[in-house]
Amino acid sequence: MPRSPRVSTRRPLRRRPLRRRVLSTAVTLLAAAGLTASALPAQAGTPVDEIDKSDNVELTANLPKPEGFEPTNSDLAFTGDHVIVGNYNGFVIHDVSEPSEPEITAAVLCPGGQADVSVSGDLLYFSVEYPRANDECGAPESTPEDPEAFEGIRVFDISDKANPEYIASVRTDCGSHTNSLIQGEESDYIYVSSYAPSEKYPNCQPPHDKISVVEVPKDDPQDAAVVAQPVLFPDGGNEDQDGLLRPTQGCHDITVYAEKGLAAGACMGDGIIMDISDPLQPEVIETVRDENFAFWHSATFTNKADGVIFTDELGGGGAATCNAEVGPERGADAIYGLKAKPAKGERPAKAELTFKSYYKIPRHQGDTENCVAHNGSLIPVKGENYFVQAWYQGGVSVIDFNDLENPKEIAYFDRGPVSDTELVRGGSWSAYYYNGYVYSAERTRGFDVLRLDDERLDRAEKVRFDELNPQNQVRY
């Protein structure tokens, strides 16, 4: 039985007041002419920690990271009135029953790196990518050369939000950089994505063109285990394209759309569509490549699954790529039209992706700001396609991509750099819409709650979820 984590319920320092940037005379004149803030030319020079934003966004609350969570925040999952924020040292559960006054319910110290999180009822699944000496929460760091080192998935019982209990662990090859959830009636299935194999690593051998599928029986989660390791690239993936951050080695992240029987994979050098009608045997039915993409990072379907947004994490999230020199087609989103028919009876699954456009934030960032396309989710406006997305120190952007060929920004929230003298990694890792608010995991500044005030998005406020994992997409 894994050793229980250390749970802290210490309240952090109250959020600091954040000063709003005063708009320039040019902005005022353009606004008077009827132009929105998102239509303005790129702004530059926002001072450290100050805010530049469109008029239809408000910062409702900010909570600094609690003590012991100095490493970066990462991904988010949602259950009831709680938002779970992953951190390289564990995870923090926030009570957002009053979104303007969020409170920390529990801060669980259980280091392991990356800290991708998914939630299913009373169970929390947590990705461990940095090797530990064993699977205990307090285990010291190890190395990938150690055959006994632990990397993979940790399972927590969060039925008592104030006192999560660590109940199981599952080792997976190359650990778990991300995890994506398919919920069944009796079991959950977790697609575990990981990469960076080496002949020197006994638990992470090349070519590693696969994912791991972990089954978690809902009545007996302690029996969680790897039940399949489907090879997605039996003939190898993209290795020869100039400018790749990494060749294709499994996938970086997968978004499942179980209702449609489809999944979209962002797999370093390849973007893929999979038929997941049999979750233990996902089948790649379409592959695309793009000479402008350095690292296929994540994917999101349109509401009707007739399109996909893929993101390119140029520079691995640590470089200043939102500038004129890099341009609008690299470190950006690529939007594709999708025609897909999952397998049915004797009919094989088919899919076709057609490139439509790129989207990149229209505001140039400074040389000390790491900025690139990162994690986001659809805003639940029935039948429409609006996307909220994190861009690290490029902030949070809201995109209208109802016309796949002409995406446009309709709202944004952007802080100044962490430092104006050196590049310090920071900014929004993940930004997702949930029950009327946008929640953002700020890498250095903690947990942000944003409120959107835009009539195009009003219908989303009527949509309420009991639970949300953005990489487990549903139809609105």
PDB file of N, CA and C in Angstrom, residues 61 106 117 126 135 150 181 184 188 190 236 242 268 317 354 369 391 398 403 408 431 470:
ATOM      1  N   ALA A  61     -10.253  36.661  -9.158  1.00  0.00           N
ATOM      2  CA  ALA A  61      -9.489  36.285  -7.968  1.00  0.00           C
ATOM      3  C   ALA A  61      -8.141  35.719  -8.379  1.00  0.00           C
ATOM      4  N   ALA A 106      -7.199  21.492   0.271  1.00  0.00           N
ATOM      5  CA  ALA A 106      -6.078  20.617   0.623  1.00  0.00           C
ATOM      6  C   ALA A 106      -4.936  20.860  -0.335  1.00  0.00           C
ATOM      7  N   VAL A 117      -3.428  15.850 -14.352  1.00  0.00           N
ATOM      8  CA  VAL A 117      -4.466  15.332 -13.469  1.00  0.00           C
ATOM      9  C   VAL A 117      -5.754  15.062 -14.253  1.00  0.00           C
ATOM     10  N   PHE A 126      -3.047  10.921 -11.372  1.00  0.00           N
ATOM     11  CA  PHE A 126      -1.963  11.911 -11.307  1.00  0.00           C
ATOM     12  C   PHE A 126      -0.732  11.354 -12.018  1.00  0.00           C
ATOM     13  N   ASP A 135       7.396   4.035  -5.147  1.00  0.00           N
ATOM     14  CA  ASP A 135       6.127   4.689  -5.457  1.00  0.00           C
ATOM     15  C   ASP A 135       5.545   5.495  -4.308  1.00  0.00           C
ATOM     16  N   PHE A 150      10.345   4.450  -9.852  1.00  0.00           N
ATOM     17  CA  PHE A 150       8.917   4.524 -10.171  1.00  0.00           C
ATOM     18  C   PHE A 150       8.606   5.757 -11.002  1.00  0.00           C
ATOM     19  N   LEU A 181      -8.479  10.387 -20.075  1.00  0.00           N
ATOM     20  CA  LEU A 181      -9.413   9.467 -19.438  1.00  0.00           C
ATOM     21  C   LEU A 181     -10.566   9.086 -20.367  1.00  0.00           C
ATOM     22  N   GLY A 184     -15.730   4.265 -18.399  1.00  0.00           N
ATOM     23  CA  GLY A 184     -16.666   3.202 -18.687  1.00  0.00           C
ATOM     24  C   GLY A 184     -17.598   2.979 -17.519  1.00  0.00           C
ATOM     25  N   ASP A 188     -12.486   2.668 -15.498  1.00  0.00           N
ATOM     26  CA  ASP A 188     -11.907   3.789 -16.230  1.00  0.00           C
ATOM     27  C   ASP A 188     -10.707   3.282 -17.011  1.00  0.00           C
ATOM     28  N   ILE A 190      -7.252   4.779 -18.833  1.00  0.00           N
ATOM     29  CA  ILE A 190      -6.385   5.955 -18.896  1.00  0.00           C
ATOM     30  C   ILE A 190      -5.363   5.745 -19.995  1.00  0.00           C
ATOM     31  N   GLY A 236       7.128   3.497 -37.531  1.00  0.00           N
ATOM     32  CA  GLY A 236       7.878   4.671 -37.108  1.00  0.00           C
ATOM     33  C   GLY A 236       7.127   5.945 -37.426  1.00  0.00           C
ATOM     34  N   ASP A 242      12.985  18.742 -40.727  1.00  0.00           N
ATOM     35  CA  ASP A 242      13.833  19.787 -40.165  1.00  0.00           C
ATOM     36  C   ASP A 242      13.071  20.575 -39.107  1.00  0.00           C
ATOM     37  N   MET A 268       4.316  14.841 -31.093  1.00  0.00           N
ATOM     38  CA  MET A 268       5.638  15.400 -31.332  1.00  0.00           C
ATOM     39  C   MET A 268       5.858  15.784 -32.782  1.00  0.00           C
ATOM     40  N   GLY A 317       8.108  25.387 -24.568  1.00  0.00           N
ATOM     41  CA  GLY A 317       7.505  26.185 -23.499  1.00  0.00           C
ATOM     42  C   GLY A 317       8.488  27.081 -22.769  1.00  0.00           C
ATOM     43  N   THR A 354      -8.137  18.319 -43.173  1.00  0.00           N
ATOM     44  CA  THR A 354      -7.824  19.297 -44.208  1.00  0.00           C
ATOM     45  C   THR A 354      -7.420  20.604 -43.529  1.00  0.00           C
ATOM     46  N   GLU A 369       9.830  36.891 -22.043  1.00  0.00           N
ATOM     47  CA  GLU A 369       8.568  36.186 -21.811  1.00  0.00           C
ATOM     48  C   GLU A 369       8.494  34.916 -22.644  1.00  0.00           C
ATOM     49  N   TRP A 391      -1.261  30.676 -23.062  1.00  0.00           N
ATOM     50  CA  TRP A 391      -0.090  30.955 -23.906  1.00  0.00           C
ATOM     51  C   TRP A 391       1.131  31.272 -23.041  1.00  0.00           C
ATOM     52  N   VAL A 398      -9.070  34.186 -25.838  1.00  0.00           N
ATOM     53  CA  VAL A 398     -10.348  33.591 -26.213  1.00  0.00           C
ATOM     54  C   VAL A 398     -10.516  33.763 -27.718  1.00  0.00           C
ATOM     55  N   ASP A 403     -15.620  30.115 -38.052  1.00  0.00           N
ATOM     56  CA  ASP A 403     -15.096  30.031 -39.420  1.00  0.00           C
ATOM     57  C   ASP A 403     -13.682  29.472 -39.291  1.00  0.00           C
ATOM     58  N   LYS A 408     -10.318  34.361 -34.910  1.00  0.00           N
ATOM     59  CA  LYS A 408      -9.990  35.696 -34.431  1.00  0.00           C
ATOM     60  C   LYS A 408     -10.105  35.732 -32.914  1.00  0.00           C
ATOM     61  N   ALA A 431      -5.648  26.931 -19.321  1.00  0.00           N
ATOM     62  CA  ALA A 431      -6.790  27.815 -19.077  1.00  0.00           C
ATOM     63  C   ALA A 431      -8.030  27.125 -19.625  1.00  0.00           C
ATOM     64  N   PRO A 470     -10.788  18.348 -19.391  1.00  0.00           N
ATOM     65  CA  PRO A 470     -10.771  18.932 -20.734  1.00  0.00           C
ATOM     66  C   PRO A 470     -10.248  17.985 -21.822  1.00  0.00           C
TER      67      PRO A 470
END
